[in-house]
Coordinates of C-alpha atoms in Angstrom, one line a residue:
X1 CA -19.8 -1.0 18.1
X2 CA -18.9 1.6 21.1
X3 CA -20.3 5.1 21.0
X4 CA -17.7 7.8 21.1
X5 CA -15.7 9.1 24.7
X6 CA -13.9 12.8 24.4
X7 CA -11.2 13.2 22.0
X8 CA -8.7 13.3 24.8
X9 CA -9.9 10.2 26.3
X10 CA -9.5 8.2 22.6
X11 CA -6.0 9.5 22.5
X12 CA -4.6 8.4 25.9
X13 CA -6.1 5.5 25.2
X14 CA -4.7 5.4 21.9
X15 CA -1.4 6.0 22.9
X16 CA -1.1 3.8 25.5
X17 CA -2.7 0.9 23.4
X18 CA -0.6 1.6 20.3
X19 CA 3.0 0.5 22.1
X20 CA 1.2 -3.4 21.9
X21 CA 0.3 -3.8 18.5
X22 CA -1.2 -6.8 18.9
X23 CA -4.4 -5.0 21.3
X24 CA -4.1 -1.1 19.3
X25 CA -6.5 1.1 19.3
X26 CA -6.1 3.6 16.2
X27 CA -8.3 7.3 16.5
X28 CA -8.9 8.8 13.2
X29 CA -9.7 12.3 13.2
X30 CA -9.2 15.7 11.5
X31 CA -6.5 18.3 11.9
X32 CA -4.6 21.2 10.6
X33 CA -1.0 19.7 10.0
X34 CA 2.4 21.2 8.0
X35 CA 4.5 18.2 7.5
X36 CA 6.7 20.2 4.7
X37 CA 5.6 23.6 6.3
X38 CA 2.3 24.4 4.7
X39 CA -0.6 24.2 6.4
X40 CA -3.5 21.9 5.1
X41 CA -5.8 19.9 6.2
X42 CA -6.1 16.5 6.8
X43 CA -6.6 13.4 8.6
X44 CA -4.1 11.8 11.5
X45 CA -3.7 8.7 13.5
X46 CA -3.7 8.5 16.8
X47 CA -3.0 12.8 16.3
X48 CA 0.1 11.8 13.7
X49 CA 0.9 10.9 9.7
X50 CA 1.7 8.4 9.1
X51 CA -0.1 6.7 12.1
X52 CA 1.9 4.9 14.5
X53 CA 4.2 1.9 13.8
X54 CA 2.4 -1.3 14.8
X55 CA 4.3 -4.5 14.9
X56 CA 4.1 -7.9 16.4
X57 CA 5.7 -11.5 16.2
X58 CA 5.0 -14.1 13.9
X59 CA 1.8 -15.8 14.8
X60 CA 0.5 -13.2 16.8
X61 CA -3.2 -12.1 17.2
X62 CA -4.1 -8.5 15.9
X63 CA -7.1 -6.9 17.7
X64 CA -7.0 -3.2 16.4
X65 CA -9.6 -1.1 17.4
X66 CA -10.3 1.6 14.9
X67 CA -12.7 4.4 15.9
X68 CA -13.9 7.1 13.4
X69 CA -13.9 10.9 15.1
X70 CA -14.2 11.9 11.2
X71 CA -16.3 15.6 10.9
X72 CA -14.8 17.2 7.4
X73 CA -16.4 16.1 4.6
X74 CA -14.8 17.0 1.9
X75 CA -12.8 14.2 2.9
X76 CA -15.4 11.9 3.8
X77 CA -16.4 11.2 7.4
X78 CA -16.5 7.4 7.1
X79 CA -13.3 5.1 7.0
X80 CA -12.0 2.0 6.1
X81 CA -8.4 0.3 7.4
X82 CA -6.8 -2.1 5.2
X83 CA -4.0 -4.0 6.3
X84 CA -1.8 -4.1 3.3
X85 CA -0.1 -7.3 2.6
X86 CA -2.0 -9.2 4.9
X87 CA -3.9 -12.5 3.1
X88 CA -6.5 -12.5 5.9
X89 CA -6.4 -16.2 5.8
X90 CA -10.0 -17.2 6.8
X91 CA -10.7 -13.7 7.9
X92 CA -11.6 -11.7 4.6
X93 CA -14.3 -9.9 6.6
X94 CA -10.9 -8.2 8.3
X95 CA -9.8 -7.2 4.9
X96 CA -10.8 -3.3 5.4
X97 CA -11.9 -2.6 1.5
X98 CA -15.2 -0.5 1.3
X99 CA -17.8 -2.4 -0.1
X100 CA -16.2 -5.4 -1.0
X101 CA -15.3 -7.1 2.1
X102 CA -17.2 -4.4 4.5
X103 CA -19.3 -1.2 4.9
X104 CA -17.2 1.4 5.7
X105 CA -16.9 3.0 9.7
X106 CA -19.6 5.4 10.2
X107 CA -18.5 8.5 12.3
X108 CA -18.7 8.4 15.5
X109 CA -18.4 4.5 15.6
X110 CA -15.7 2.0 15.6
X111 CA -15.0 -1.3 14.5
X112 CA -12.8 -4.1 16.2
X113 CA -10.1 -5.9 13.1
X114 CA -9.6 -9.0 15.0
X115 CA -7.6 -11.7 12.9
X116 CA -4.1 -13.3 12.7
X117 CA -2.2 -13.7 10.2
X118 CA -0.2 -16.6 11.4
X119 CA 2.5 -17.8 8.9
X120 CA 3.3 -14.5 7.3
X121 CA 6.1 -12.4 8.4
X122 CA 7.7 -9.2 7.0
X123 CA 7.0 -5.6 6.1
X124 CA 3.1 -4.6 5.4
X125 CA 1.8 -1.2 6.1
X126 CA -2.2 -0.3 7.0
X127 CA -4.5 2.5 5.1
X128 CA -7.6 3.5 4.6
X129 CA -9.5 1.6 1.6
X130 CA -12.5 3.9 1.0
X131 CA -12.2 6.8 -1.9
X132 CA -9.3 9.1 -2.1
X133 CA -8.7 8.6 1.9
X134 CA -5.6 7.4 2.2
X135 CA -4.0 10.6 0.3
X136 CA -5.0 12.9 3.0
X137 CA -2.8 10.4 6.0
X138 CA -4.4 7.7 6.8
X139 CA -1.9 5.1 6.7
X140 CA 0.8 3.9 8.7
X141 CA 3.6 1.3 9.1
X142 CA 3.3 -2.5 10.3
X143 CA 5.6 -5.1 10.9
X144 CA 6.0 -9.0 11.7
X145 CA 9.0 -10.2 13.2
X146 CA 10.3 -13.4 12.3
X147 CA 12.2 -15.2 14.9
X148 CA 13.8 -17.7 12.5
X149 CA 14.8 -14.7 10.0
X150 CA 16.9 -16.6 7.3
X151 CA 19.1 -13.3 7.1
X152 CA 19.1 -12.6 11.2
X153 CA 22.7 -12.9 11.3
X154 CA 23.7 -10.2 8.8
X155 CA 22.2 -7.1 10.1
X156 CA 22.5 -5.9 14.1
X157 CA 19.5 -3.9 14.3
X158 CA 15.8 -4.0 13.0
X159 CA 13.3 -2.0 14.6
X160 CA 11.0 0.7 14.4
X161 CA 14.0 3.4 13.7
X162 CA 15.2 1.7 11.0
X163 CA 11.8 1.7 9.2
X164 CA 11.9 4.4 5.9
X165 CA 8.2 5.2 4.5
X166 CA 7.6 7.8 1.3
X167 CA 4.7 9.7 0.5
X168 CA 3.5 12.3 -2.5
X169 CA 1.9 14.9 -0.1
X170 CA -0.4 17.6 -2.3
X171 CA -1.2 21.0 -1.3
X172 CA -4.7 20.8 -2.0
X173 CA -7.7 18.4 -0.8
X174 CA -7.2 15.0 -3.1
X175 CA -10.6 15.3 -4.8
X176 CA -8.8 18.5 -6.3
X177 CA -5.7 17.0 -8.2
X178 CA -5.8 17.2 -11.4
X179 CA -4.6 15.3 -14.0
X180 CA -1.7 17.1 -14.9
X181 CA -1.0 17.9 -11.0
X182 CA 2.2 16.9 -9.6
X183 CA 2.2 16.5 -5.6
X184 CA 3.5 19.4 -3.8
X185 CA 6.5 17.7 -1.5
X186 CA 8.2 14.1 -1.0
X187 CA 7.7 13.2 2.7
X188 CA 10.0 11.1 4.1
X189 CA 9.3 9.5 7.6
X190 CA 6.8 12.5 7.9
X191 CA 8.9 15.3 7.2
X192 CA 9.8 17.2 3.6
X193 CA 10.3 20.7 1.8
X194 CA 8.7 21.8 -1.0
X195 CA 10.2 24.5 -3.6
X196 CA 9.9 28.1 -2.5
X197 CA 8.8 26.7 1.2
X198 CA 10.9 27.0 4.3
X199 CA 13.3 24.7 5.3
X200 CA 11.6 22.8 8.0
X201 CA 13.9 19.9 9.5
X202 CA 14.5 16.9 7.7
X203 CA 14.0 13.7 9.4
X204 CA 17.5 11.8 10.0
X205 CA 18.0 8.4 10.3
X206 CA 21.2 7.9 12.9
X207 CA 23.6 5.2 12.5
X208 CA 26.6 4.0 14.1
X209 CA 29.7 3.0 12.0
X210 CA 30.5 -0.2 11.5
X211 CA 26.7 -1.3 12.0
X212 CA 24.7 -3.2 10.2
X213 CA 20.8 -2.1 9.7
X214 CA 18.0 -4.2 8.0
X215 CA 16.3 -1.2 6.7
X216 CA 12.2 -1.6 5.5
X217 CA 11.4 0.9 2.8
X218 CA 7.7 1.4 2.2
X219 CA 6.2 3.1 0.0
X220 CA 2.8 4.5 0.8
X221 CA 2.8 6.8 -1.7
X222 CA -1.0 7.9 -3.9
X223 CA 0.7 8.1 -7.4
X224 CA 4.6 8.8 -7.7
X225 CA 7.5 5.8 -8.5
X226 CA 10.6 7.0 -6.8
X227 CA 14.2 5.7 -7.1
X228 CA 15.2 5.3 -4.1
X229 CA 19.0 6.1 -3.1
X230 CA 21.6 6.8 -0.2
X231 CA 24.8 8.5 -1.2
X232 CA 27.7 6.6 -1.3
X233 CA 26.1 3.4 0.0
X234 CA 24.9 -0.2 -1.7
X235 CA 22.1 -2.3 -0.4
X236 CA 21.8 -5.8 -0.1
X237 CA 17.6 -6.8 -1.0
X238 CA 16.3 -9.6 1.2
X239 CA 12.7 -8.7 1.1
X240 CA 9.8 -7.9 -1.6
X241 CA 6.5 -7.3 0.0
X242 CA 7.1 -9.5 2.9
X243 CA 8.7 -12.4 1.2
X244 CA 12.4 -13.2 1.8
X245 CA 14.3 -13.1 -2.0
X246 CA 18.0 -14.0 -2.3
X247 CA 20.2 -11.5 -1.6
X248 CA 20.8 -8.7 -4.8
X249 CA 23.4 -6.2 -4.1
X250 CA 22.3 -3.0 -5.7
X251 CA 22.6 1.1 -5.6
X252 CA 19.3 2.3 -6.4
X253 CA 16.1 1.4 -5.6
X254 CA 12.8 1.9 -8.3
X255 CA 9.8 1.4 -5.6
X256 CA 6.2 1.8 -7.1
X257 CA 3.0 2.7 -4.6
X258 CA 2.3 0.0 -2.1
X259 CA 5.8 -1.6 -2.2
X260 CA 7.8 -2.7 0.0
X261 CA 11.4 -3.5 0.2
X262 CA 13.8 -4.9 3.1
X263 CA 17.8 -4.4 2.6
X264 CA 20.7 -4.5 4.4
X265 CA 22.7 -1.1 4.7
X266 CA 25.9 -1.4 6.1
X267 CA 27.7 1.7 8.0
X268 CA 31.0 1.6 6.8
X269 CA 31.5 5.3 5.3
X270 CA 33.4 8.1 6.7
X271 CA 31.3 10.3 9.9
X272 CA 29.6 12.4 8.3
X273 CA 26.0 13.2 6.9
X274 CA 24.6 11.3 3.5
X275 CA 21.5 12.1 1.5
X276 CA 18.6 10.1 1.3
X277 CA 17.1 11.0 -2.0
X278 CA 13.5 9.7 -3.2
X279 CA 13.7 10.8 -6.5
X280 CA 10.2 11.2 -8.0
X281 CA 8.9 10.6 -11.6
X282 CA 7.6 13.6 -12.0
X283 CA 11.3 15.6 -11.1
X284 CA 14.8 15.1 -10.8
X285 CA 15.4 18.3 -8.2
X286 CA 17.2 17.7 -5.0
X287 CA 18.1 21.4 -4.2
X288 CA 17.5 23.0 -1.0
X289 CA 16.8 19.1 0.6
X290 CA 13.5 18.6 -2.0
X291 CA 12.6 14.9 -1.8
X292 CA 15.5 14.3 0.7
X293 CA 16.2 12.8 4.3
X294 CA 19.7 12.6 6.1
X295 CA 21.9 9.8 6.7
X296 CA 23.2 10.6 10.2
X297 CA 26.6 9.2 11.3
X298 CA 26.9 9.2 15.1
X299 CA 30.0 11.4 15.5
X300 CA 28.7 14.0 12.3
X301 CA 27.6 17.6 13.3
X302 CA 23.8 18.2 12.5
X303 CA 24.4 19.7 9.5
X304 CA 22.3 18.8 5.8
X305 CA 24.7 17.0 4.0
X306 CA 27.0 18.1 0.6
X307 CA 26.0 17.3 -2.5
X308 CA 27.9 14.1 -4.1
X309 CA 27.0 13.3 -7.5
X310 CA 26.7 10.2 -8.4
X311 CA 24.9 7.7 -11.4
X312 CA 23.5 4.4 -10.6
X313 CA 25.4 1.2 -11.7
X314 CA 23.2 -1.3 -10.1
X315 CA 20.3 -0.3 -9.6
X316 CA 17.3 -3.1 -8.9
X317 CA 15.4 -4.9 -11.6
X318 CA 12.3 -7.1 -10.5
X319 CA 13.7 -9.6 -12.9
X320 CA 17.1 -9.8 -11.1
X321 CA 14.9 -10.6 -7.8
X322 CA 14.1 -14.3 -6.8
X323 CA 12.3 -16.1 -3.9
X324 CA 14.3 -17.7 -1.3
X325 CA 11.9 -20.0 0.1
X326 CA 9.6 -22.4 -2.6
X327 CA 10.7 -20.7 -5.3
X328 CA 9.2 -22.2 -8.3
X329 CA 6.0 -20.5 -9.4
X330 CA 2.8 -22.8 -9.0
X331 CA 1.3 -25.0 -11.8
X332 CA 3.3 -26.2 -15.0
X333 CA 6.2 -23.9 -16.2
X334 CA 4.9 -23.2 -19.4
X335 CA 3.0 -20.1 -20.6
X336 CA -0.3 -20.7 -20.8
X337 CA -0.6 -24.1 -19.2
X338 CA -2.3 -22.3 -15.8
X339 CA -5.9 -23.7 -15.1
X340 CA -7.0 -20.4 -15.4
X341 CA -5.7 -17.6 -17.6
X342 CA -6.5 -14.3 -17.6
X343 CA -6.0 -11.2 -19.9
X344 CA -6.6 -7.8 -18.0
X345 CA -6.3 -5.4 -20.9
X346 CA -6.6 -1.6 -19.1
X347 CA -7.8 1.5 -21.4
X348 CA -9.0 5.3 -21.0
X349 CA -12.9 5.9 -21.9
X350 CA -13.8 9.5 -22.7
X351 CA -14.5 10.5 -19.3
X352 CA -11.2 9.4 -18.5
X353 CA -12.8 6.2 -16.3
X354 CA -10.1 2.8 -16.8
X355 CA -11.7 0.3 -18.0
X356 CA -10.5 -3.4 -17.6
X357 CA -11.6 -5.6 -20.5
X358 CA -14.3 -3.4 -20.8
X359 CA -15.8 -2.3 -17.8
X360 CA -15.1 0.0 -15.2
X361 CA -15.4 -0.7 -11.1
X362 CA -17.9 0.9 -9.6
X363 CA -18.2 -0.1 -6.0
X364 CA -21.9 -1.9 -5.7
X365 CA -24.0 -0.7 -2.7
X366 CA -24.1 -4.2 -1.1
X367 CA -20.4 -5.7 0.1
X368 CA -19.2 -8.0 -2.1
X369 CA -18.3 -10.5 0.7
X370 CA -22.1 -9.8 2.1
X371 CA -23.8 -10.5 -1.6
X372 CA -21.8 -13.8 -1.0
X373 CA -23.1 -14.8 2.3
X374 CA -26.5 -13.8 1.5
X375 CA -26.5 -17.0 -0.9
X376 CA -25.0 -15.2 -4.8
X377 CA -22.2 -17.5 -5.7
X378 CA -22.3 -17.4 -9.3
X379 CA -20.5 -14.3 -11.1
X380 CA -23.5 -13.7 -13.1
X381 CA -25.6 -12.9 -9.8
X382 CA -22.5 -10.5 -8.1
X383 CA -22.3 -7.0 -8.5
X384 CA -20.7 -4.8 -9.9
X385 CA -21.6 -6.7 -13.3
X386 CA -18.4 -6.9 -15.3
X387 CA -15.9 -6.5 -12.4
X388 CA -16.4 -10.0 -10.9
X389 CA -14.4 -13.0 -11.2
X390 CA -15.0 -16.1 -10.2
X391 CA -12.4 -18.4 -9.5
X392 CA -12.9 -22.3 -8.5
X393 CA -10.1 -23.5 -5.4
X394 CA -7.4 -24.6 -5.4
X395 CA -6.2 -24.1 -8.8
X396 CA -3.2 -22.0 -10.6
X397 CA -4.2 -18.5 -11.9
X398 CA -2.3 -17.2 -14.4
X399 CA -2.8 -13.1 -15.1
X400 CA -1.4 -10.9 -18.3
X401 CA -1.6 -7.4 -17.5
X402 CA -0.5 -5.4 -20.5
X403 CA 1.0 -1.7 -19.8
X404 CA 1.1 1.3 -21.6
X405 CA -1.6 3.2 -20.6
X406 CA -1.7 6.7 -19.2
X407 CA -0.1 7.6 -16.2
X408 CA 2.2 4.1 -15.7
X409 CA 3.5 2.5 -15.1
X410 CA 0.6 1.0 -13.0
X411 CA 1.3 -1.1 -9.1
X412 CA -1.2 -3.6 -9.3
X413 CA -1.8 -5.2 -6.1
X414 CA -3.9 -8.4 -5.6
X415 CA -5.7 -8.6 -1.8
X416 CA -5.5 -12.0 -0.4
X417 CA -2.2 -13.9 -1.9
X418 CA 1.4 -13.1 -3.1
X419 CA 2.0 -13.9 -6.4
X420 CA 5.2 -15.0 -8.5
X421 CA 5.5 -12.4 -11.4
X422 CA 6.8 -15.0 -13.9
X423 CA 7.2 -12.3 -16.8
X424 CA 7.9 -8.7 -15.2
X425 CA 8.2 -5.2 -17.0
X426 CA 11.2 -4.0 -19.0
X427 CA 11.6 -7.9 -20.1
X428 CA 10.1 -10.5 -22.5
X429 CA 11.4 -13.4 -20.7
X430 CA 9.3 -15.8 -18.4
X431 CA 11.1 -17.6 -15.3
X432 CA 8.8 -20.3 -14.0
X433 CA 11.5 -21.6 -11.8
X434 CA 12.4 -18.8 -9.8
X435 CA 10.3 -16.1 -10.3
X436 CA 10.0 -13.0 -7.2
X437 CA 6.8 -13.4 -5.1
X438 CA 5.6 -10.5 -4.1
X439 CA 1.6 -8.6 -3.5
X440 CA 2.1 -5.4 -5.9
X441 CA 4.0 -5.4 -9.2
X442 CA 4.2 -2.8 -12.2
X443 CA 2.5 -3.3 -15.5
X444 CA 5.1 -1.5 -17.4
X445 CA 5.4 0.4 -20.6
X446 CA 3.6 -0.4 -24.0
X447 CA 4.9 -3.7 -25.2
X448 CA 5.4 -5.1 -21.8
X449 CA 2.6 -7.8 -21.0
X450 CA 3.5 -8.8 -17.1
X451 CA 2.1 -11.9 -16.2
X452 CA 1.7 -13.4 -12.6
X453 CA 0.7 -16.7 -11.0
X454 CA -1.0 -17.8 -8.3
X455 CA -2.9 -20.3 -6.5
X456 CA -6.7 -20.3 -5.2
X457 CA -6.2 -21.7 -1.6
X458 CA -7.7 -18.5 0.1
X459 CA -11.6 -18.4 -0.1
X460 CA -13.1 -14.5 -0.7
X461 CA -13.7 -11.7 -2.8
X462 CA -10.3 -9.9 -3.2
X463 CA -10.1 -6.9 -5.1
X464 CA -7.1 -6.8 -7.8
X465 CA -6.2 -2.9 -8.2
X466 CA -4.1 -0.7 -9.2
X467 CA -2.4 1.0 -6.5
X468 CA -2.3 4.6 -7.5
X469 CA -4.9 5.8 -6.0
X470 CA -6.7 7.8 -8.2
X471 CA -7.1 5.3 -10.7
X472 CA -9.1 2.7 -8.3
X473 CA -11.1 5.5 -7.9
X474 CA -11.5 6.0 -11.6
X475 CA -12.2 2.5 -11.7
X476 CA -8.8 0.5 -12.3
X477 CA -9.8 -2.7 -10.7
X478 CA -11.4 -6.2 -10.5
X479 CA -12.9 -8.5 -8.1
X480 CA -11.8 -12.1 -7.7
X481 CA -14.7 -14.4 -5.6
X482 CA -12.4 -16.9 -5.0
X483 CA -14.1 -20.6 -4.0
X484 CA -17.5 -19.2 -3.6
X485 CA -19.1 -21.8 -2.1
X486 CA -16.7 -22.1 0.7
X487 CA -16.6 -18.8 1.9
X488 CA -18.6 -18.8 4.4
X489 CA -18.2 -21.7 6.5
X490 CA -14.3 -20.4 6.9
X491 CA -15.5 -17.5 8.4
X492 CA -16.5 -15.5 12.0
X493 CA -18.9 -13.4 11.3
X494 CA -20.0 -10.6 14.1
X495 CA -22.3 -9.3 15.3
X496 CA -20.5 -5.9 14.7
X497 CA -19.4 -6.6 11.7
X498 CA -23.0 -7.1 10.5
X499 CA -23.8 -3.8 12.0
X500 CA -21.1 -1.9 9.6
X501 CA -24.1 -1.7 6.8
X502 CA -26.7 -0.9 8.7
X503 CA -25.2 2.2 10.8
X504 CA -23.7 3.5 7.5
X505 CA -26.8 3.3 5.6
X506 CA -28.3 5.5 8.0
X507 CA -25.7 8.3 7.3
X508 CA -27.1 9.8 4.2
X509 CA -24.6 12.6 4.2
X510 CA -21.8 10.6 4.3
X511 CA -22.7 8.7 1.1
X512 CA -24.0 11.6 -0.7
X513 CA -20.6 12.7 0.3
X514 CA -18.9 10.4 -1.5
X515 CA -20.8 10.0 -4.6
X516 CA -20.2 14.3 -4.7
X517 CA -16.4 13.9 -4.3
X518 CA -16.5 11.7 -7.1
X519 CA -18.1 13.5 -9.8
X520 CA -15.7 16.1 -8.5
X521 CA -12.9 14.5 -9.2
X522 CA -13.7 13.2 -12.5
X523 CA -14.6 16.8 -13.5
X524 CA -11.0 17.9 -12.3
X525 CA -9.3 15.1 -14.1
X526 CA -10.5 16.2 -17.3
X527 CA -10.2 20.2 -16.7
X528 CA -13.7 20.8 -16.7

């Protein structure tokens, strides 16, 4: 752990570092930012949100250094970084979720996330995994090149300009949404409007006609679906959280929090200016350039764009999506024939906490990962009682997660492994043979029962959640303690990693913080 230099110092520093991704050092701190025009504050990376784009090549080492300059707390002054996407192969410690694989960051600390993921390639994107933090901007883009790309020879460029992120950005602190709360604005690479605000410049992304563009949508949103859409242009899908599919032509988009998806966009309209539109679940509005960025033809004048209407005639369904590479899903292709199957059945208590087949995560006051290592291998000795999983190796897991609960559909997103979503929403049909892999899927509407596969070969505690944030927070989530007894002789446990819990232990405000936040934001969900 390294004690704190100036501000000014972190940020050269930062800056300088942040251009190798593979030895980055990313400063979290507070600020007073207007990404749509209103002022509000929040929390930047390395002085921006989202943070900086950090990318690498396949097999190479990550050493980010993430240092905590954190002083408001009514968004809490301790941190996490997850690196989403990421399976953390033999580094679970690395994972970045608060009080499952690590204590959070104190402020005015820092923690080193040393690991490498070395088979995975593909589009992942980083946040912070303690409480509501990752709705107030920490969270940024990350890439892994592939030099053997199956699909290199269809697209001309790929690189950090051709990289689209979405956000819901709120106009108040995120402990204050409320149930019925929309967010304020659609960000889009940073930059949005919001109605009755001023019109602050949209961010463009320039292309040259002709061109082709792999382009990686992210969605780092805290709540909203969008349907995603370019005027007057088709994409070509080739990637669903980091794993190649087959290619799907399609006109539209529907991208859930924590997805990602990789398509080809070809340049081969008339010059001139198209809308981006990330059309929100919660609103269908695209006037004065509302959840809107610009398609900018080299050639067009700088202009925002005309209105074309136009329906969707092909737009993506999971189902229509399939793995290029392995395809088949793991174990024997029949429903129910998994060595392990699951039901996660989700419902609303009272207090409007989610519940998963009766109980509701609260996040214990030991790691998870550290309950391990201290000798608790069996699920009846883990905490939090109810939440915890255990799951023997190397065996096929087989999840049902029924939908049609409140606020869905929900992104469930499983730390540690892709899965193939044999049975996804809108469809009662299972495909054992070539099923879409992928780390976050959506649990539909009433009657859908989405069910997923995978296979145990990655020892650790990894939390399965729902990816709208407010719902982890309400409790939305499990813990899997995959291979228990194996954990910890797979992993390289340091000396500053053991440090994490001691050094936030001794910040009492902090964790009263939290625990304050909370009760807050329960008491705004329900209007008291």
């Amino acid at each position: 752990m390294a004690k704190l230099r100036s501000l000014s110092t972190w940020f050269l520093a930062a800056l300088v570092s942040s251009c190798a991704a593979l030895n980055a050092e990313l400063v979290l701190s507070n600020a007073r930012i207007a990404p749509d025009g209103y002022p509000i504050d929040a929390i930047v990376v390395n002085g921006q949100t989202p943070g900086p784009v950090l990318s690498a090549q396949k097999g190479e080492r990550f050493q980010v250094n993430v240092t905590d300059m954190l002083v408001d707390e009514s968004m809490n002054i301790s941190t996490t970084v997850h690196w989403h996407g990421i399976m953390q192969h033999g580094s679970s410690q690395m994972d970045g979720t608060a009080m499952v694989t690590q204590c959070p960051i104190a402020s005015e600390d820092s923690f080193m996330y040393d690991f490498t993921p070395a088979n995975q390639t593909g589009s992942y994107w980083y946040h912070s995994h303690f409480s509501l933090q990752y709705c107030e901007g920490v969270r940024g883009a990350l890439v892994i090149y592939d030099p053997e790309d199956p699909y290199q020879s269809l697209y001309d460029f790929d690189n950090a300009s051709t990289i689209i992120t979405l956000v819901d950005w709120y106009h108040v602190n995120a402990y204050d949404v409320g149930f019925t709360d929309n967010p304020s604005s659609t960000l889009i690479n940073g930059a949005g409007r919001y109605p009755g605000g001023p019109p602050v410049p949209l961010s463009v992304v320039q292309v040259t006609p002709g061109v082709r563009y792999r382009i990686r949508l992210m969605s780092m949103a805290c709540k909203t679906t969008y349907v995603f859409t370019i005027d007057s242009h088709v994409f070509t899908v080739i990637e669903a959280d980091s794993e190649y599919t087959t290619p799907l032509e399609v006109d539209s988009i529907q991208i859930l929090a924590g997805q990602r998806y990789s398509f080809i966009l070809v340049a081969n309209q008339p010059v001139d200016n198209y809308w981006i539109h990330a059309m929100p679940n919660y609103d269908t509005t695209f006037t004065g350039g509302l959840h809107s960025a610009i398609l900018r033809y080299d050639g067009a004048l700088p202009l925002d764009p005309i209105y074309r209407n136009s329906t969707s005639k092909a737009p993506l369904l999971e189902q229509n999506l399939h793995a290029l590479v392995d395809p088949a899903a793991p174990g024997v292709a029949e429903l129910g024939a998994a060595d392990v199957s699951l039901n996660l059945e989700s419902v609303w208590d009272d207090n409007l906490r989610f519940l998963i087949n009766g109980y509701t995560y609260t996040s214990p006051s030991t790691p998870i990962l550290q309950q391990i290592l201290s000798g608790n291998l069996d699920v009846s000795d883990l905490q939090p009682y109810g939440s915890v999983y255990t799951l023997p190796a190397n065996k096929t897991i087989e999840l049902s997660i029924p939908g049609g609960q409140p606020e869905g559909p929900h992104p469930f997103h499983l730390h540690g492994h892709s899965f193939s979503v044999v049975r996804s929403s809108g469809t009662e049909v299972y495909n054992y043979v070539n099923p879409v892999r992928r780390d976050t899927t959506g649990n539909g509407e009433s009657g859908d029962n989405v069910t997923i596969r995978f296979r145990t070969d990655n020892p650790g505690p990894w939390i399965f959640h729902c990816h709208i944030d407010f719902h982890l927070e309400q409790g939305m989530a499990v813990v899997f303690a995959e291979d228990t007894s194996d954990i910890a002789s797979g992993l390289n446990i340091t000396s500053s990693w053991k440090q994490l819990c001691p050094t936030y232990n001794a910040s009492a405000p902090s964790q009263q913080s939290v625990e304050q936040h909370r009760r807050r934001h329960i008491k705004r969900r329900i209007g008291h």
